[in-house]
């Protein structure tokens, strides 16, 4: 008996089967225990608190510039026909309230993508992916909003309803130039706040916010659904991926319908928002268009190595941080990601893509030019 008490145990624990490994993998990828989540959130906050601070600072700066009078001294012309003032064509619309005010359009551009990010975690199941996605869309919106208010204040422009809002006095009192037909802000008799609004047409803030938020969502869905990748996805993936672009166009187009912006104001805002969305997405994800990497969220301090053995891919199984499970993507293997078929990563591993056990050809067959004709 004494010998049994002090005898070293030689029995090995039972080897985990495939089902046990799958369960352990799921727990490791997204552990729902309260202490684990709190610890992960705390670690994430320690990494990102400077970004939280700068986002708040950017929002306050944007609001201050937005509330301040425009910097640019814009002039405008008023013509008379038989003694009656005639506004130039394109600026003679009556003032109408926004169909969607600035707060609502900005809230939609932020809340809708975040809601989608949260719902996507049903299958993505990665706290780092969720954090990067939320941060990324905030980076896009905050930066584009700051750039928008600066441009609107320094450059600005006359809105389509400018003359109805300005209600200018006659040229005899404040006119400049030949025949005294050029006027400035001093000639406006409208409410000061509304006159500031009338001078800040370029670019459209609604369009900027809509495209900053929804283009980011478009890039996110493309990466998670692998809409443009190495296999033919289902049709619903194409519709779902492009739905955010449709939403952005509809929101931005309301500014043309209610005559609060010219078409070129909306186009400029769309360009600015899209540029910020692309920049923000590339900050937080490993790629924009490269389907092998564009679903992988980047860490704050650990550099991502673009190869199959990268620790950053294996960490928290970020290589599987996607929605689709088709064509081997996100397959339940020991190696979470192994490159797309026929790419360099798959050829190096000799296992093809996403851990499939098949030989990856060393060269891609090149079609004969005669067959391409």
mmCIF file of C-alpha atoms in Angstrom, residues 149-340:
data_model
loop_
_atom_site.group_PDB
_atom_site.id
_atom_site.type_symbol
_atom_site.label_atom_id
_atom_site.label_comp_id
_atom_site.label_asym_id
_atom_site.label_seq_id
_atom_site.Cartn_x
_atom_site.Cartn_y
_atom_site.Cartn_z
ATOM 1 C CA UNK A 149 -15.473 70.845 -40.838
ATOM 2 C CA UNK A 150 -12.020 72.293 -41.568
ATOM 3 C CA UNK A 151 -12.649 72.299 -45.325
ATOM 4 C CA UNK A 152 -16.179 73.667 -44.893
ATOM 5 C CA UNK A 153 -14.875 76.514 -42.727
ATOM 6 C CA UNK A 154 -11.832 77.428 -44.813
ATOM 7 C CA UNK A 155 -13.251 76.755 -48.293
ATOM 8 C CA UNK A 156 -17.008 76.427 -47.953
ATOM 9 C CA UNK A 157 -19.386 77.505 -50.666
ATOM 10 C CA UNK A 158 -22.911 78.716 -51.305
ATOM 11 C CA UNK A 159 -25.725 76.230 -50.809
ATOM 12 C CA UNK A 160 -28.515 75.845 -53.380
ATOM 13 C CA UNK A 161 -30.852 77.659 -50.947
ATOM 14 C CA UNK A 162 -28.299 80.361 -50.134
ATOM 15 C CA UNK A 163 -30.264 83.420 -51.251
ATOM 16 C CA UNK A 164 -33.413 82.328 -49.454
ATOM 17 C CA UNK A 165 -31.431 81.934 -46.216
ATOM 18 C CA UNK A 166 -29.200 84.999 -46.627
ATOM 19 C CA UNK A 167 -31.951 87.458 -47.670
ATOM 20 C CA UNK A 168 -29.392 90.010 -48.962
ATOM 21 C CA UNK A 169 -29.867 93.757 -48.849
ATOM 22 C CA UNK A 170 -29.639 95.867 -51.961
ATOM 23 C CA UNK A 171 -26.336 96.389 -53.734
ATOM 24 C CA UNK A 172 -26.483 100.132 -53.060
ATOM 25 C CA UNK A 173 -25.642 99.529 -49.368
ATOM 26 C CA UNK A 174 -23.013 96.757 -49.433
ATOM 27 C CA UNK A 175 -22.096 96.243 -53.075
ATOM 28 C CA UNK A 176 -18.534 95.972 -54.395
ATOM 29 C CA UNK A 177 -16.970 95.670 -57.808
ATOM 30 C CA UNK A 178 -18.325 96.725 -61.143
ATOM 31 C CA UNK A 179 -21.848 98.105 -60.795
ATOM 32 C CA UNK A 180 -21.664 97.192 -57.088
ATOM 33 C CA UNK A 181 -23.152 93.719 -57.737
ATOM 34 C CA UNK A 182 -20.684 91.720 -55.561
ATOM 35 C CA UNK A 183 -21.812 91.323 -51.939
ATOM 36 C CA UNK A 184 -20.421 89.630 -48.837
ATOM 37 C CA UNK A 185 -21.769 88.354 -45.559
ATOM 38 C CA UNK A 186 -22.535 91.842 -44.263
ATOM 39 C CA UNK A 187 -25.281 92.116 -46.852
ATOM 40 C CA UNK A 188 -27.204 89.149 -45.395
ATOM 41 C CA UNK A 189 -30.170 89.911 -43.166
ATOM 42 C CA UNK A 190 -30.941 86.317 -42.181
ATOM 43 C CA UNK A 191 -30.221 84.717 -38.809
ATOM 44 C CA UNK A 192 -26.471 84.521 -38.162
ATOM 45 C CA UNK A 193 -26.430 80.789 -37.496
ATOM 46 C CA UNK A 194 -28.419 80.082 -40.648
ATOM 47 C CA UNK A 195 -26.160 82.344 -42.696
ATOM 48 C CA UNK A 196 -23.131 80.370 -41.465
ATOM 49 C CA UNK A 197 -24.962 77.260 -42.608
ATOM 50 C CA UNK A 198 -25.636 78.794 -46.023
ATOM 51 C CA UNK A 199 -21.918 79.527 -46.562
ATOM 52 C CA UNK A 200 -20.724 75.963 -45.765
ATOM 53 C CA UNK A 201 -21.920 73.892 -48.693
ATOM 54 C CA UNK A 202 -18.637 72.224 -49.686
ATOM 55 C CA UNK A 203 -18.181 69.350 -48.976
ATOM 56 C CA UNK A 204 -21.334 67.578 -47.820
ATOM 57 C CA UNK A 205 -21.077 66.396 -44.224
ATOM 58 C CA UNK A 206 -23.899 63.887 -44.693
ATOM 59 C CA UNK A 207 -22.105 62.316 -47.638
ATOM 60 C CA UNK A 208 -18.762 62.317 -45.825
ATOM 61 C CA UNK A 209 -20.156 60.531 -42.770
ATOM 62 C CA UNK A 210 -22.241 58.065 -44.776
ATOM 63 C CA UNK A 211 -19.341 56.921 -46.935
ATOM 64 C CA UNK A 212 -16.859 56.925 -44.050
ATOM 65 C CA UNK A 213 -19.029 54.510 -42.095
ATOM 66 C CA UNK A 214 -20.593 52.366 -44.792
ATOM 67 C CA UNK A 215 -17.550 51.963 -47.037
ATOM 68 C CA UNK A 216 -15.702 50.651 -43.981
ATOM 69 C CA UNK A 217 -18.567 48.198 -43.469
ATOM 70 C CA UNK A 218 -18.357 47.220 -47.145
ATOM 71 C CA UNK A 219 -14.663 46.347 -46.753
ATOM 72 C CA UNK A 220 -15.385 44.429 -43.553
ATOM 73 C CA UNK A 221 -18.140 42.323 -45.116
ATOM 74 C CA UNK A 222 -16.045 41.616 -48.185
ATOM 75 C CA UNK A 223 -13.279 40.270 -45.942
ATOM 76 C CA UNK A 224 -15.567 38.179 -43.742
ATOM 77 C CA UNK A 225 -17.702 36.763 -46.558
ATOM 78 C CA UNK A 226 -14.722 36.395 -48.941
ATOM 79 C CA UNK A 227 -16.918 37.898 -51.648
ATOM 80 C CA UNK A 228 -13.937 38.631 -53.892
ATOM 81 C CA UNK A 229 -11.579 35.759 -53.188
ATOM 82 C CA UNK A 230 -10.469 32.399 -54.556
ATOM 83 C CA UNK A 231 -13.872 30.743 -54.921
ATOM 84 C CA UNK A 232 -17.364 31.650 -56.118
ATOM 85 C CA UNK A 233 -19.417 32.678 -53.104
ATOM 86 C CA UNK A 234 -23.234 32.547 -52.976
ATOM 87 C CA UNK A 235 -25.161 35.417 -54.520
ATOM 88 C CA UNK A 236 -26.429 36.672 -51.144
ATOM 89 C CA UNK A 237 -22.822 37.485 -50.198
ATOM 90 C CA UNK A 238 -22.567 39.919 -53.121
ATOM 91 C CA UNK A 239 -25.860 41.593 -52.188
ATOM 92 C CA UNK A 240 -24.919 41.830 -48.508
ATOM 93 C CA UNK A 241 -21.469 43.213 -49.307
ATOM 94 C CA UNK A 242 -22.776 45.999 -51.545
ATOM 95 C CA UNK A 243 -25.771 46.881 -49.347
ATOM 96 C CA UNK A 244 -23.714 49.399 -47.285
ATOM 97 C CA UNK A 245 -22.763 51.267 -50.479
ATOM 98 C CA UNK A 246 -26.440 51.514 -51.394
ATOM 99 C CA UNK A 247 -27.189 52.886 -47.915
ATOM 100 C CA UNK A 248 -24.420 55.487 -48.250
ATOM 101 C CA UNK A 249 -25.695 56.646 -51.655
ATOM 102 C CA UNK A 250 -29.280 56.931 -50.395
ATOM 103 C CA UNK A 251 -28.257 58.973 -47.340
ATOM 104 C CA UNK A 252 -25.991 61.246 -49.373
ATOM 105 C CA UNK A 253 -28.603 61.651 -52.101
ATOM 106 C CA UNK A 254 -31.104 63.118 -49.648
ATOM 107 C CA UNK A 255 -28.973 66.262 -49.588
ATOM 108 C CA UNK A 256 -29.639 66.773 -53.286
ATOM 109 C CA UNK A 257 -33.353 66.078 -52.882
ATOM 110 C CA UNK A 258 -33.809 68.685 -50.122
ATOM 111 C CA UNK A 259 -31.533 71.191 -51.938
ATOM 112 C CA UNK A 260 -29.104 71.513 -49.053
ATOM 113 C CA UNK A 261 -26.104 70.581 -51.247
ATOM 114 C CA UNK A 262 -25.029 70.607 -54.864
ATOM 115 C CA UNK A 263 -24.185 67.313 -56.564
ATOM 116 C CA UNK A 264 -20.477 68.159 -56.519
ATOM 117 C CA UNK A 265 -20.614 68.753 -52.742
ATOM 118 C CA UNK A 266 -22.017 65.250 -52.314
ATOM 119 C CA UNK A 267 -19.410 63.770 -54.650
ATOM 120 C CA UNK A 268 -16.565 65.469 -52.772
ATOM 121 C CA UNK A 269 -17.919 64.231 -49.439
ATOM 122 C CA UNK A 270 -18.183 60.697 -50.828
ATOM 123 C CA UNK A 271 -14.558 60.813 -51.960
ATOM 124 C CA UNK A 272 -13.377 62.128 -48.592
ATOM 125 C CA UNK A 273 -15.357 59.546 -46.618
ATOM 126 C CA UNK A 274 -14.218 56.689 -48.857
ATOM 127 C CA UNK A 275 -10.577 57.734 -48.541
ATOM 128 C CA UNK A 276 -10.816 57.759 -44.752
ATOM 129 C CA UNK A 277 -12.628 54.400 -44.708
ATOM 130 C CA UNK A 278 -9.881 52.734 -46.747
ATOM 131 C CA UNK A 279 -7.185 54.299 -44.566
ATOM 132 C CA UNK A 280 -8.863 53.273 -41.311
ATOM 133 C CA UNK A 281 -9.531 49.721 -42.485
ATOM 134 C CA UNK A 282 -5.915 49.201 -43.463
ATOM 135 C CA UNK A 283 -4.855 50.481 -40.038
ATOM 136 C CA UNK A 284 -6.723 47.754 -38.183
ATOM 137 C CA UNK A 285 -6.678 44.844 -40.646
ATOM 138 C CA UNK A 286 -3.828 43.105 -42.430
ATOM 139 C CA UNK A 287 -4.980 43.999 -45.945
ATOM 140 C CA UNK A 288 -7.754 45.687 -47.908
ATOM 141 C CA UNK A 289 -8.141 43.593 -51.055
ATOM 142 C CA UNK A 290 -5.796 40.629 -50.538
ATOM 143 C CA UNK A 291 -8.332 37.933 -49.683
ATOM 144 C CA UNK A 292 -5.699 35.839 -47.894
ATOM 145 C CA UNK A 293 -5.193 38.415 -45.153
ATOM 146 C CA UNK A 294 -7.936 41.079 -45.232
ATOM 147 C CA UNK A 295 -9.991 39.353 -42.504
ATOM 148 C CA UNK A 296 -7.134 39.264 -39.968
ATOM 149 C CA UNK A 297 -7.280 42.009 -37.272
ATOM 150 C CA UNK A 298 -3.917 43.532 -36.403
ATOM 151 C CA UNK A 299 -2.513 43.756 -32.884
ATOM 152 C CA UNK A 300 -1.399 47.077 -31.410
ATOM 153 C CA UNK A 301 2.242 46.178 -30.708
ATOM 154 C CA UNK A 302 2.841 42.760 -32.313
ATOM 155 C CA UNK A 303 3.730 43.014 -36.024
ATOM 156 C CA UNK A 304 1.929 40.683 -38.385
ATOM 157 C CA UNK A 305 4.110 38.393 -40.484
ATOM 158 C CA UNK A 306 2.562 37.567 -43.827
ATOM 159 C CA UNK A 307 3.233 33.815 -43.743
ATOM 160 C CA UNK A 308 1.505 30.658 -42.588
ATOM 161 C CA UNK A 309 3.628 30.243 -39.464
ATOM 162 C CA UNK A 310 2.908 33.729 -38.114
ATOM 163 C CA UNK A 311 2.230 33.797 -34.385
ATOM 164 C CA UNK A 312 -0.209 36.658 -34.948
ATOM 165 C CA UNK A 313 -2.295 34.391 -37.181
ATOM 166 C CA UNK A 314 -2.273 31.563 -34.644
ATOM 167 C CA UNK A 315 -2.984 33.853 -31.686
ATOM 168 C CA UNK A 316 -6.655 33.535 -30.787
ATOM 169 C CA UNK A 317 -7.072 31.772 -34.156
ATOM 170 C CA UNK A 318 -7.287 35.115 -35.952
ATOM 171 C CA UNK A 319 -6.776 33.311 -39.236
ATOM 172 C CA UNK A 320 -10.336 32.023 -38.806
ATOM 173 C CA UNK A 321 -11.865 35.411 -37.963
ATOM 174 C CA UNK A 322 -14.352 35.280 -40.825
ATOM 175 C CA UNK A 323 -17.963 34.360 -41.457
ATOM 176 C CA UNK A 324 -17.729 32.001 -44.397
ATOM 177 C CA UNK A 325 -16.728 28.373 -43.938
ATOM 178 C CA UNK A 326 -16.888 27.510 -47.644
ATOM 179 C CA UNK A 327 -13.996 26.322 -49.799
ATOM 180 C CA UNK A 328 -11.923 25.510 -46.733
ATOM 181 C CA UNK A 329 -11.972 28.996 -45.228
ATOM 182 C CA UNK A 330 -12.144 28.842 -41.446
ATOM 183 C CA UNK A 331 -11.908 25.049 -41.452
ATOM 184 C CA UNK A 332 -11.412 23.295 -38.126
ATOM 185 C CA UNK A 333 -7.806 22.194 -38.413
ATOM 186 C CA UNK A 334 -4.757 22.499 -36.223
ATOM 187 C CA UNK A 335 -3.377 25.146 -38.542
ATOM 188 C CA UNK A 336 -5.949 27.931 -38.665
ATOM 189 C CA UNK A 337 -4.928 29.330 -42.015
ATOM 190 C CA UNK A 338 -2.612 27.990 -44.656
ATOM 191 C CA UNK A 339 -2.911 30.302 -47.601
ATOM 192 C CA UNK A 340 -5.171 30.317 -50.608
#
